[in-house]
């Protein structure tokens, strides 16, 4: 075959693969069939979280929104729709958990399920964007504006509001947004980092706060002890151990500031790399928003994706170049990676996940096309590495009209090994959407870590997936993740690392717990939830 013909044939094959059903990431809308459509009709949603709060092996769902608008804004509901908690019954069915304590009226801007007392039961933290004062006289709008963040203890399926007694909901914290959950001091208890936006009113600037877990679900302000400044503001959050000292570092979206843990137990801001993350706004509402870490090129280093909460969303991808003098260096590869210069819709939430289980992580933003009853979320599918840079393609040309969703956490609600999505709706002419992943089946592995001396959820554990010792390329890296929840924006995920394996039917693992303990499960079979317990 002549060289030109061979090249043409190769291009045709490549295009055919790109368009084939096997390579596409596909979802079906199960909202109505699941029982979620009617109870959420009219919700002005802004936060959502997955978590198995009843311990039956199926992830349950919390959805929250803003309840301070005029009644007519909530049509077809007669007025504000309260926060909702749903139990996953299996078989694609959900029912209301009927927990009046949790289903309150507020301005909810995020939520996470987390085991904060290491008893094996998930607590629920709800971040509310409260106002200092309210001119509203009608209810429940007035109460919604004044309601601060809430913290609920799980009494084996019954929720008890301990917001006032726990110290987890300081009255000084008003405009809460994202919730970070990590063990900053290595004592085996998960602490909270509450991100406050810069739009707080009343004479003081914004102050995100680190809350130290004292045990028995008691918390205290630890900003001073941890060396954190009192002027941190933001919208989203991403947490990971970037400087490899076994302690969590974190990036705050909107202010785009990176904080690194130090040997003395404090944090310092990595001002050396601040210029890399700086982006000149198009106007006063052009806000960087969500953030997510993920190993995009499978080199064992966590890269960073930042989303933008603006009608012209200039999302960005930063490749981790490794440590220099203990500080991670990042390079902006957005254009090289194939992401559009801008998206004609807000993209508040972001995650790095392998949605087609081909072994390469994709990039998902909480925007979508809705046409003819079909919802196509904006997921840039990974197509491989070229010149050391990961390459991505969207499911279709990135053009209007598009819808956006403030929150949209991923989670495998039907336990079939494919990551599903719940999109939290804000607009009166749309609705929340439960999207079941129906992409072509490939091998996968989900890993959960249970701590004994480290936190029970295993948050902060690093998991490497390697080719099996029996394979030709034994020991080569197939994937790297760190257990985390509450990343992106206004969304809570299960504490599970999901790996697509492609054609690999057996893999080896290397797991590093936050305390430095290393575990090496070998010859692990694909297509299972692997529960790894600290010895």
Short mmCIF file of C-alpha atoms in Angstrom, two decimals:
data_model
loop_
_atom_site.label_atom_id
_atom_site.label_comp_id
_atom_site.label_asym_id
_atom_site.label_seq_id
_atom_site.Cartn_x
_atom_site.Cartn_y
_atom_site.Cartn_z
CA UNK A 1 0.00 0.00 0.00
CA UNK A 2 1.41 3.48 -0.88
CA UNK A 3 2.41 5.61 2.11
CA UNK A 4 -0.33 8.23 1.45
CA UNK A 5 -2.98 5.52 1.32
CA UNK A 6 -1.70 3.98 4.54
CA UNK A 7 -1.89 7.34 6.28
CA UNK A 8 -5.42 7.89 4.99
CA UNK A 9 -6.48 4.44 6.15
CA UNK A 10 -5.01 5.09 9.60
CA UNK A 11 -6.89 8.39 9.84
CA UNK A 12 -10.13 6.70 8.84
CA UNK A 13 -9.63 3.98 11.47
CA UNK A 14 -8.87 6.60 14.11
CA UNK A 15 -11.99 8.58 13.22
CA UNK A 16 -14.10 5.43 13.23
CA UNK A 17 -12.81 4.56 16.69
CA UNK A 18 -13.55 8.08 17.93
CA UNK A 19 -17.13 7.77 16.70
CA UNK A 20 -17.78 4.14 17.61
CA UNK A 21 -20.22 3.25 20.32
CA UNK A 22 -17.51 1.44 22.27
CA UNK A 23 -15.48 4.62 22.73
CA UNK A 24 -18.35 6.94 23.67
CA UNK A 25 -19.32 7.89 27.23
CA UNK A 26 -23.09 7.50 27.40
CA UNK A 27 -25.71 8.15 30.08
CA UNK A 28 -29.44 7.53 30.41
CA UNK A 29 -31.71 9.80 32.45
CA UNK A 30 -33.25 7.77 35.27
CA UNK A 31 -34.68 10.68 37.27
CA UNK A 32 -38.34 9.87 36.83
CA UNK A 33 -38.00 6.08 37.08
CA UNK A 34 -35.89 6.36 40.24
CA UNK A 35 -38.53 8.34 42.15
CA UNK A 36 -36.41 11.51 42.36
CA UNK A 37 -38.24 13.73 39.88
CA UNK A 38 -41.40 14.58 41.81
CA UNK A 39 -39.96 15.30 45.30
CA UNK A 40 -37.29 17.58 43.79
CA UNK A 41 -39.59 19.43 41.38
CA UNK A 42 -39.14 23.19 41.79
CA UNK A 43 -35.91 22.91 43.80
CA UNK A 44 -33.44 25.77 43.33
CA UNK A 45 -30.64 23.30 43.97
CA UNK A 46 -27.08 24.17 44.83
CA UNK A 47 -25.49 21.27 46.75
CA UNK A 48 -25.46 17.50 46.60
CA UNK A 49 -23.65 14.59 48.24
CA UNK A 50 -23.44 10.81 47.93
CA UNK A 51 -22.83 8.64 51.00
CA UNK A 52 -23.93 5.26 52.35
CA UNK A 53 -25.41 6.58 55.59
CA UNK A 54 -27.37 3.40 56.44
CA UNK A 55 -24.48 0.99 55.77
CA UNK A 56 -26.31 -1.27 53.32
CA UNK A 57 -23.63 -1.07 50.62
CA UNK A 58 -25.56 1.38 48.41
CA UNK A 59 -24.78 5.09 48.32
CA UNK A 60 -27.61 7.38 49.42
CA UNK A 61 -28.23 10.97 48.37
CA UNK A 62 -28.59 14.42 49.94
CA UNK A 63 -29.75 17.40 47.87
CA UNK A 64 -29.93 21.01 49.08
CA UNK A 65 -30.82 24.38 47.64
CA UNK A 66 -31.65 28.03 48.20
CA UNK A 67 -35.04 28.63 49.85
CA UNK A 68 -35.17 32.43 50.10
CA UNK A 69 -36.64 33.40 46.74
CA UNK A 70 -40.26 34.43 45.98
CA UNK A 71 -42.71 31.53 45.95
CA UNK A 72 -43.28 31.84 42.21
CA UNK A 73 -39.62 30.99 41.52
CA UNK A 74 -40.24 27.42 42.67
CA UNK A 75 -42.98 26.43 40.23
CA UNK A 76 -44.35 23.80 39.88
CA UNK A 77 -43.93 23.69 43.69
CA UNK A 78 -46.07 26.22 45.57
CA UNK A 79 -43.05 27.66 47.37
CA UNK A 80 -39.51 26.87 48.52
CA UNK A 81 -38.47 23.21 48.35
CA UNK A 82 -36.54 22.13 51.47
CA UNK A 83 -33.35 20.09 51.52
CA UNK A 84 -33.99 16.43 50.78
CA UNK A 85 -32.46 13.15 51.94
CA UNK A 86 -33.01 9.96 49.94
CA UNK A 87 -32.31 6.32 50.73
CA UNK A 88 -31.03 4.13 47.89
CA UNK A 89 -33.27 1.04 47.76
CA UNK A 90 -31.37 -0.67 44.96
CA UNK A 91 -32.70 -1.50 41.54
CA UNK A 92 -32.45 2.17 40.58
CA UNK A 93 -35.04 3.20 43.17
CA UNK A 94 -34.81 5.96 45.81
CA UNK A 95 -37.22 6.94 48.58
CA UNK A 96 -37.39 9.86 50.98
CA UNK A 97 -35.60 9.12 54.25
CA UNK A 98 -38.23 11.31 55.98
CA UNK A 99 -35.80 13.01 58.33
CA UNK A 100 -37.35 16.33 59.34
CA UNK A 101 -34.17 17.51 61.09
CA UNK A 102 -32.18 17.32 57.86
CA UNK A 103 -34.92 18.52 55.50
CA UNK A 104 -34.75 22.17 56.54
CA UNK A 105 -35.12 25.45 54.65
CA UNK A 106 -31.79 27.18 54.09
CA UNK A 107 -29.44 28.61 51.48
CA UNK A 108 -27.47 25.40 51.12
CA UNK A 109 -24.29 25.64 49.09
CA UNK A 110 -22.66 22.26 49.61
CA UNK A 111 -22.65 19.05 51.66
CA UNK A 112 -20.57 15.99 52.54
CA UNK A 113 -21.10 12.70 54.33
CA UNK A 114 -18.11 11.86 56.55
CA UNK A 115 -17.30 9.59 59.48
CA UNK A 116 -15.98 12.20 61.91
CA UNK A 117 -15.92 10.05 65.06
CA UNK A 118 -14.55 6.82 63.53
CA UNK A 119 -17.58 4.76 64.54
CA UNK A 120 -18.35 3.46 61.06
CA UNK A 121 -21.38 5.72 60.59
CA UNK A 122 -21.39 8.76 58.32
CA UNK A 123 -22.25 12.17 59.74
CA UNK A 124 -23.68 14.87 57.47
CA UNK A 125 -22.29 18.40 57.19
CA UNK A 126 -24.37 20.98 55.30
CA UNK A 127 -22.71 24.27 54.32
CA UNK A 128 -25.22 27.12 54.31
CA UNK A 129 -24.70 30.52 52.74
CA UNK A 130 -26.34 32.59 55.48
CA UNK A 131 -27.10 36.29 55.50
CA UNK A 132 -26.22 38.45 58.50
CA UNK A 133 -29.61 40.13 58.42
CA UNK A 134 -32.87 39.57 56.60
CA UNK A 135 -35.46 42.06 55.38
CA UNK A 136 -37.82 39.24 54.51
CA UNK A 137 -40.92 38.92 56.67
CA UNK A 138 -42.35 35.83 55.00
CA UNK A 139 -41.55 32.28 56.01
CA UNK A 140 -39.70 30.08 55.33
CA UNK A 141 -37.67 32.59 53.31
CA UNK A 142 -36.61 34.65 56.32
CA UNK A 143 -35.46 31.61 58.29
CA UNK A 144 -33.65 30.28 55.22
CA UNK A 145 -31.60 33.46 54.91
CA UNK A 146 -30.56 33.39 58.56
CA UNK A 147 -29.77 29.68 58.88
CA UNK A 148 -26.09 28.95 59.43
CA UNK A 149 -24.33 25.73 58.44
CA UNK A 150 -25.63 22.54 60.03
CA UNK A 151 -24.01 19.39 61.40
CA UNK A 152 -25.93 16.17 61.98
CA UNK A 153 -24.92 13.12 64.00
CA UNK A 154 -25.95 9.75 62.61
CA UNK A 155 -27.73 7.64 65.22
CA UNK A 156 -28.01 4.54 63.05
CA UNK A 157 -30.21 6.22 60.50
CA UNK A 158 -31.76 8.88 62.71
CA UNK A 159 -30.21 12.32 62.36
CA UNK A 160 -29.59 14.56 65.37
CA UNK A 161 -28.77 18.23 64.84
CA UNK A 162 -25.64 19.03 66.89
CA UNK A 163 -24.79 22.27 65.09
CA UNK A 164 -24.78 24.43 68.22
CA UNK A 165 -23.08 22.02 70.64
CA UNK A 166 -20.34 20.61 68.39
CA UNK A 167 -18.41 23.78 67.56
CA UNK A 168 -18.52 22.69 63.91
CA UNK A 169 -20.80 25.57 62.86
CA UNK A 170 -19.26 28.79 64.21
CA UNK A 171 -21.66 31.73 64.20
CA UNK A 172 -18.93 33.91 62.66
CA UNK A 173 -18.99 31.74 59.54
CA UNK A 174 -21.71 33.07 57.26
CA UNK A 175 -21.23 32.59 53.53
CA UNK A 176 -20.00 28.98 53.58
CA UNK A 177 -19.44 27.20 50.30
CA UNK A 178 -17.26 24.08 50.07
CA UNK A 179 -16.35 21.62 52.82
CA UNK A 180 -12.91 20.04 53.05
CA UNK A 181 -12.51 16.83 55.05
CA UNK A 182 -8.94 15.77 55.93
CA UNK A 183 -6.73 14.94 58.90
CA UNK A 184 -4.40 17.93 58.98
CA UNK A 185 -2.49 16.97 62.17
CA UNK A 186 -2.28 13.20 61.73
CA UNK A 187 -4.13 12.26 64.92
CA UNK A 188 -6.49 9.84 63.18
CA UNK A 189 -9.49 12.18 63.37
CA UNK A 190 -10.85 13.95 60.32
CA UNK A 191 -10.87 17.73 60.56
CA UNK A 192 -13.01 20.19 58.59
CA UNK A 193 -11.98 23.10 56.40
CA UNK A 194 -14.91 25.38 55.63
CA UNK A 195 -14.48 27.63 52.62
CA UNK A 196 -16.17 31.02 52.90
CA UNK A 197 -16.80 33.13 49.80
CA UNK A 198 -15.75 36.76 49.49
CA UNK A 199 -19.32 38.03 49.32
CA UNK A 200 -19.88 38.13 53.08
CA UNK A 201 -21.37 41.39 54.30
CA UNK A 202 -21.30 43.22 57.59
CA UNK A 203 -17.98 44.94 58.03
CA UNK A 204 -15.48 42.08 57.98
CA UNK A 205 -13.73 40.26 55.20
CA UNK A 206 -14.17 36.56 54.39
CA UNK A 207 -12.51 34.02 56.66
CA UNK A 208 -12.34 30.35 55.73
CA UNK A 209 -11.78 28.29 58.86
CA UNK A 210 -9.95 25.08 59.75
CA UNK A 211 -11.79 23.21 62.51
CA UNK A 212 -9.73 20.78 64.56
CA UNK A 213 -11.51 17.56 65.51
CA UNK A 214 -11.17 17.13 69.28
CA UNK A 215 -12.97 13.79 69.32
CA UNK A 216 -16.55 12.91 70.28
CA UNK A 217 -17.78 15.23 67.49
CA UNK A 218 -16.35 18.37 69.09
CA UNK A 219 -14.43 20.95 67.05
CA UNK A 220 -12.45 24.13 67.61
CA UNK A 221 -10.98 26.87 65.43
CA UNK A 222 -7.41 25.94 64.45
CA UNK A 223 -6.43 28.67 61.97
CA UNK A 224 -3.88 30.21 64.32
CA UNK A 225 -2.37 26.91 65.44
CA UNK A 226 -2.08 25.75 61.83
CA UNK A 227 -0.55 29.02 60.66
CA UNK A 228 -3.37 29.79 58.26
CA UNK A 229 -4.14 33.42 57.44
CA UNK A 230 -7.59 34.78 58.23
CA UNK A 231 -8.19 36.18 54.75
CA UNK A 232 -8.70 32.99 52.74
CA UNK A 233 -11.80 33.12 50.57
CA UNK A 234 -12.99 30.82 47.85
CA UNK A 235 -15.66 28.69 46.25
CA UNK A 236 -14.24 25.22 45.59
CA UNK A 237 -11.51 23.06 47.08
CA UNK A 238 -9.13 20.24 46.24
CA UNK A 239 -7.02 18.35 48.81
CA UNK A 240 -4.01 16.05 48.34
CA UNK A 241 -0.49 15.43 49.64
CA UNK A 242 1.49 17.24 46.95
CA UNK A 243 4.79 17.72 48.80
CA UNK A 244 4.96 14.04 49.85
CA UNK A 245 5.19 14.54 53.62
CA UNK A 246 2.16 12.33 54.40
CA UNK A 247 0.05 15.36 55.32
CA UNK A 248 -2.68 17.01 53.25
CA UNK A 249 -2.12 20.15 51.21
CA UNK A 250 -4.98 22.06 49.65
CA UNK A 251 -5.89 24.39 46.78
CA UNK A 252 -8.72 26.93 47.20
CA UNK A 253 -10.63 27.79 44.03
CA UNK A 254 -11.55 31.41 43.22
CA UNK A 255 -8.70 32.93 45.21
CA UNK A 256 -6.57 30.17 43.57
CA UNK A 257 -4.22 29.79 46.53
CA UNK A 258 -2.18 26.69 47.32
CA UNK A 259 -1.27 25.84 50.92
CA UNK A 260 1.44 23.31 51.76
CA UNK A 261 1.92 21.44 55.03
CA UNK A 262 5.15 22.00 56.96
CA UNK A 263 7.24 19.82 59.26
CA UNK A 264 6.16 21.78 62.34
CA UNK A 265 2.49 20.96 61.74
CA UNK A 266 1.58 24.31 60.21
CA UNK A 267 0.79 25.46 56.67
CA UNK A 268 2.38 28.03 54.44
CA UNK A 269 1.13 29.49 51.19
CA UNK A 270 3.08 28.43 48.12
CA UNK A 271 3.50 31.94 46.76
CA UNK A 272 6.23 30.68 44.40
CA UNK A 273 3.59 29.16 42.10
CA UNK A 274 0.81 31.71 42.56
CA UNK A 275 1.51 33.40 39.22
CA UNK A 276 0.84 30.12 37.37
CA UNK A 277 -2.74 30.04 38.65
CA UNK A 278 -3.45 33.74 38.11
CA UNK A 279 -6.06 34.53 35.47
CA UNK A 280 -7.15 38.04 34.51
CA UNK A 281 -10.97 38.17 34.85
CA UNK A 282 -13.10 39.28 31.92
CA UNK A 283 -15.28 41.21 34.38
CA UNK A 284 -16.30 41.21 38.04
CA UNK A 285 -18.23 37.93 37.76
CA UNK A 286 -15.54 35.86 36.03
CA UNK A 287 -14.74 33.54 38.97
CA UNK A 288 -12.51 30.49 39.09
CA UNK A 289 -14.55 28.04 41.12
CA UNK A 290 -14.08 24.28 41.52
CA UNK A 291 -10.83 22.34 41.73
CA UNK A 292 -9.87 18.68 41.41
CA UNK A 293 -6.59 16.76 41.56
CA UNK A 294 -5.97 13.74 39.33
CA UNK A 295 -3.09 11.98 37.62
CA UNK A 296 -3.91 12.89 34.03
CA UNK A 297 -0.80 11.42 32.39
CA UNK A 298 -0.22 8.43 34.73
CA UNK A 299 3.20 9.58 35.91
CA UNK A 300 2.41 9.17 39.62
CA UNK A 301 1.93 12.91 40.22
CA UNK A 302 -1.40 14.62 40.83
CA UNK A 303 -2.29 17.29 38.30
CA UNK A 304 -4.88 20.04 38.81
CA UNK A 305 -8.01 21.09 36.92
CA UNK A 306 -9.77 24.36 37.79
CA UNK A 307 -13.32 25.14 36.67
CA UNK A 308 -14.89 28.56 36.16
CA UNK A 309 -18.28 29.87 37.36
CA UNK A 310 -18.88 32.28 34.49
CA UNK A 311 -20.98 32.39 31.33
CA UNK A 312 -17.75 32.19 29.31
CA UNK A 313 -15.92 29.50 31.25
CA UNK A 314 -12.18 29.44 30.60
CA UNK A 315 -11.41 26.22 32.47
CA UNK A 316 -7.76 25.31 32.95
CA UNK A 317 -5.55 22.24 33.20
CA UNK A 318 -2.24 22.29 35.09
CA UNK A 319 0.32 19.51 34.76
CA UNK A 320 2.35 18.65 37.86
CA UNK A 321 6.04 18.85 36.91
CA UNK A 322 7.33 17.50 40.22
CA UNK A 323 8.87 19.03 43.32
CA UNK A 324 11.42 21.81 43.35
CA UNK A 325 12.76 22.62 46.82
CA UNK A 326 9.70 20.90 48.29
CA UNK A 327 7.19 22.88 46.22
CA UNK A 328 5.18 21.30 43.38
CA UNK A 329 5.65 23.03 40.06
CA UNK A 330 2.68 23.27 37.71
CA UNK A 331 2.48 24.08 34.00
CA UNK A 332 -0.64 25.32 32.21
CA UNK A 333 -1.34 22.84 29.39
CA UNK A 334 -4.99 23.72 28.77
CA UNK A 335 -4.71 24.32 25.05
CA UNK A 336 -2.20 21.54 24.44
CA UNK A 337 -4.52 19.13 26.25
CA UNK A 338 -7.35 19.93 23.84
CA UNK A 339 -9.77 21.79 26.09
CA UNK A 340 -11.69 24.57 24.39
CA UNK A 341 -10.46 28.08 24.98
CA UNK A 342 -13.87 28.76 26.51
CA UNK A 343 -17.19 27.01 27.18
CA UNK A 344 -20.41 29.01 26.56
CA UNK A 345 -21.85 28.01 29.95
CA UNK A 346 -20.86 28.16 33.58
CA UNK A 347 -18.84 25.14 34.71
CA UNK A 348 -18.92 25.31 38.53
CA UNK A 349 -18.12 21.71 39.50
CA UNK A 350 -15.22 19.60 38.19
CA UNK A 351 -13.97 16.04 38.67
CA UNK A 352 -11.21 13.88 37.24
CA UNK A 353 -12.68 10.38 36.80
CA UNK A 354 -12.49 7.48 34.36
CA UNK A 355 -16.06 7.37 33.08
CA UNK A 356 -15.47 4.89 30.25
CA UNK A 357 -13.17 2.56 32.26
CA UNK A 358 -10.51 2.56 29.56
CA UNK A 359 -7.76 3.17 32.12
CA UNK A 360 -7.32 6.89 31.40
CA UNK A 361 -8.97 9.58 33.59
CA UNK A 362 -11.42 11.93 31.90
CA UNK A 363 -12.30 15.53 32.88
CA UNK A 364 -15.91 16.32 33.74
CA UNK A 365 -17.52 19.73 34.26
CA UNK A 366 -21.08 20.26 35.52
CA UNK A 367 -22.44 21.62 32.26
CA UNK A 368 -24.46 19.68 29.70
CA UNK A 369 -26.48 19.66 26.52
CA UNK A 370 -30.16 18.76 26.94
CA UNK A 371 -31.86 17.82 23.68
CA UNK A 372 -34.83 15.60 22.86
CA UNK A 373 -34.97 14.25 26.38
CA UNK A 374 -31.29 13.25 26.36
CA UNK A 375 -28.68 14.77 28.66
CA UNK A 376 -25.04 14.82 27.52
CA UNK A 377 -22.71 16.04 30.28
CA UNK A 378 -19.53 17.89 29.35
CA UNK A 379 -16.92 15.17 29.76
CA UNK A 380 -13.62 15.55 27.95
CA UNK A 381 -12.64 11.97 27.13
CA UNK A 382 -8.97 11.04 27.49
CA UNK A 383 -7.45 9.95 24.17
CA UNK A 384 -3.86 9.27 25.25
CA UNK A 385 -0.54 11.06 25.71
CA UNK A 386 1.35 13.06 23.11
CA UNK A 387 4.66 14.76 23.82
CA UNK A 388 4.10 14.09 27.52
CA UNK A 389 0.77 15.95 27.57
CA UNK A 390 -2.60 14.20 28.08
CA UNK A 391 -5.07 14.83 25.25
CA UNK A 392 -8.84 15.13 25.55
CA UNK A 393 -11.86 15.46 23.26
CA UNK A 394 -15.39 16.66 24.15
CA UNK A 395 -18.45 14.57 23.21
CA UNK A 396 -19.44 17.16 20.59
CA UNK A 397 -18.43 20.67 19.51
CA UNK A 398 -18.56 22.92 22.56
CA UNK A 399 -21.21 25.37 21.48
CA UNK A 400 -24.48 26.79 22.79
CA UNK A 401 -27.13 26.10 23.86
CA UNK A 402 -25.88 24.46 27.06
CA UNK A 403 -27.22 24.21 30.61
CA UNK A 404 -25.19 24.26 33.76
CA UNK A 405 -25.66 22.70 37.18
CA UNK A 406 -24.09 24.19 40.34
CA UNK A 407 -23.22 20.77 41.76
CA UNK A 408 -22.98 17.31 40.24
CA UNK A 409 -21.16 14.65 42.28
CA UNK A 410 -20.20 11.34 40.73
CA UNK A 411 -20.87 7.99 42.38
CA UNK A 412 -21.68 4.41 41.38
CA UNK A 413 -25.24 4.30 42.73
CA UNK A 414 -26.10 0.95 41.11
CA UNK A 415 -22.78 -0.81 41.91
CA UNK A 416 -22.15 -1.86 38.32
CA UNK A 417 -18.61 -0.50 38.16
CA UNK A 418 -19.45 2.57 36.07
CA UNK A 419 -19.52 6.05 37.60
CA UNK A 420 -22.93 7.74 37.47
CA UNK A 421 -23.81 11.42 38.00
CA UNK A 422 -26.38 13.41 39.92
CA UNK A 423 -26.80 16.89 38.48
CA UNK A 424 -28.27 19.42 40.92
CA UNK A 425 -30.56 21.84 39.10
CA UNK A 426 -30.88 25.59 39.75
CA UNK A 427 -33.35 26.75 37.05
CA UNK A 428 -37.15 26.76 37.07
CA UNK A 429 -37.34 25.42 33.49
CA UNK A 430 -35.11 22.41 34.26
CA UNK A 431 -34.86 19.73 36.94
CA UNK A 432 -32.29 17.66 38.81
CA UNK A 433 -31.08 14.67 36.83
CA UNK A 434 -29.91 11.20 37.86
CA UNK A 435 -27.72 9.97 35.02
CA UNK A 436 -26.84 6.28 34.85
CA UNK A 437 -23.60 5.49 33.06
CA UNK A 438 -24.24 3.11 30.18
CA UNK A 439 -20.87 3.26 28.48
CA UNK A 440 -19.41 0.13 26.91
CA UNK A 441 -18.46 -2.31 29.72
CA UNK A 442 -14.76 -2.57 30.52
CA UNK A 443 -12.85 -3.89 33.49
CA UNK A 444 -12.67 -1.76 36.62
CA UNK A 445 -11.65 -1.75 40.28
CA UNK A 446 -12.98 0.30 43.17
CA UNK A 447 -10.89 0.58 46.33
CA UNK A 448 -12.02 1.52 49.82
CA UNK A 449 -9.54 1.86 52.69
CA UNK A 450 -10.61 1.30 56.31
CA UNK A 451 -8.29 2.84 58.88
CA UNK A 452 -7.54 1.70 62.41
CA UNK A 453 -4.96 4.19 63.66
CA UNK A 454 -5.53 6.49 60.68
CA UNK A 455 -9.02 7.85 60.07
CA UNK A 456 -11.58 5.12 59.43
CA UNK A 457 -12.49 6.44 55.96
CA UNK A 458 -8.89 6.11 54.83
CA UNK A 459 -8.89 9.68 53.53
CA UNK A 460 -5.39 10.67 52.47
CA UNK A 461 -4.39 7.13 51.48
CA UNK A 462 -2.50 6.91 48.18
CA UNK A 463 -3.39 4.08 45.84
CA UNK A 464 -1.30 2.96 42.87
CA UNK A 465 -2.57 0.38 40.40
CA UNK A 466 0.18 -1.60 38.65
CA UNK A 467 0.26 -4.18 35.92
CA UNK A 468 0.23 -7.65 37.43
CA UNK A 469 3.51 -9.46 38.06
CA UNK A 470 2.28 -12.07 35.57
CA UNK A 471 1.92 -9.58 32.71
CA UNK A 472 4.49 -8.60 30.11
CA UNK A 473 4.91 -5.03 31.44
CA UNK A 474 4.82 -6.07 35.10
CA UNK A 475 4.94 -3.17 37.56
CA UNK A 476 4.08 -0.39 35.10
CA UNK A 477 1.71 2.22 36.49
CA UNK A 478 -1.93 2.00 35.41
CA UNK A 479 -3.36 4.62 37.74
CA UNK A 480 -2.75 6.74 40.83
CA UNK A 481 -5.28 8.38 43.15
CA UNK A 482 -5.57 9.67 46.67
CA UNK A 483 -8.71 9.00 48.73
CA UNK A 484 -10.61 12.27 49.05
CA UNK A 485 -14.14 13.66 49.34
CA UNK A 486 -15.71 17.10 48.91
CA UNK A 487 -13.56 18.14 45.95
CA UNK A 488 -14.78 20.23 43.02
CA UNK A 489 -17.56 22.55 44.10
CA UNK A 490 -20.64 22.15 46.34
CA UNK A 491 -20.46 18.36 45.98
CA UNK A 492 -19.72 15.37 48.19
CA UNK A 493 -18.47 12.02 46.89
CA UNK A 494 -18.01 8.57 48.47
CA UNK A 495 -14.55 7.84 49.91
CA UNK A 496 -13.82 5.36 47.12
CA UNK A 497 -11.15 5.41 44.43
CA UNK A 498 -12.52 4.23 41.09
CA UNK A 499 -10.08 2.88 38.49
CA UNK A 500 -10.90 1.88 34.95
CA UNK A 501 -8.72 -1.06 33.90
CA UNK A 502 -9.54 -1.45 30.21
CA UNK A 503 -8.57 -5.01 29.28
CA UNK A 504 -6.61 -5.74 32.47
CA UNK A 505 -8.27 -8.58 34.37
CA UNK A 506 -5.78 -8.70 37.25
CA UNK A 507 -3.59 -6.00 38.84
CA UNK A 508 -1.23 -5.38 41.73
CA UNK A 509 -1.67 -2.53 44.20
CA UNK A 510 0.57 -0.33 46.29
CA UNK A 511 -1.25 1.54 49.06
CA UNK A 512 0.39 4.13 51.29
CA UNK A 513 -1.65 5.08 54.35
CA UNK A 514 -1.37 8.62 55.76
CA UNK A 515 0.86 7.32 58.60
CA UNK A 516 3.36 5.86 56.12
CA UNK A 517 2.23 2.23 56.43
CA UNK A 518 2.47 0.46 53.07
CA UNK A 519 0.28 -2.37 51.85
CA UNK A 520 0.74 -4.41 48.66
CA UNK A 521 -2.27 -6.45 47.64
CA UNK A 522 -1.16 -8.65 44.75
CA UNK A 523 -2.98 -10.37 41.89
CA UNK A 524 -6.25 -8.53 42.61
CA UNK A 525 -9.07 -9.55 40.30
CA UNK A 526 -10.89 -6.85 38.33
CA UNK A 527 -14.56 -5.91 38.61
CA UNK A 528 -14.97 -5.71 42.37
CA UNK A 529 -15.10 -3.32 45.30
CA UNK A 530 -11.85 -4.05 47.14
CA UNK A 531 -11.98 -3.28 50.86
CA UNK A 532 -8.49 -2.82 52.28
CA UNK A 533 -8.15 -2.63 56.06
CA UNK A 534 -5.20 -1.16 57.95
CA UNK A 535 -3.40 -4.03 59.75
#
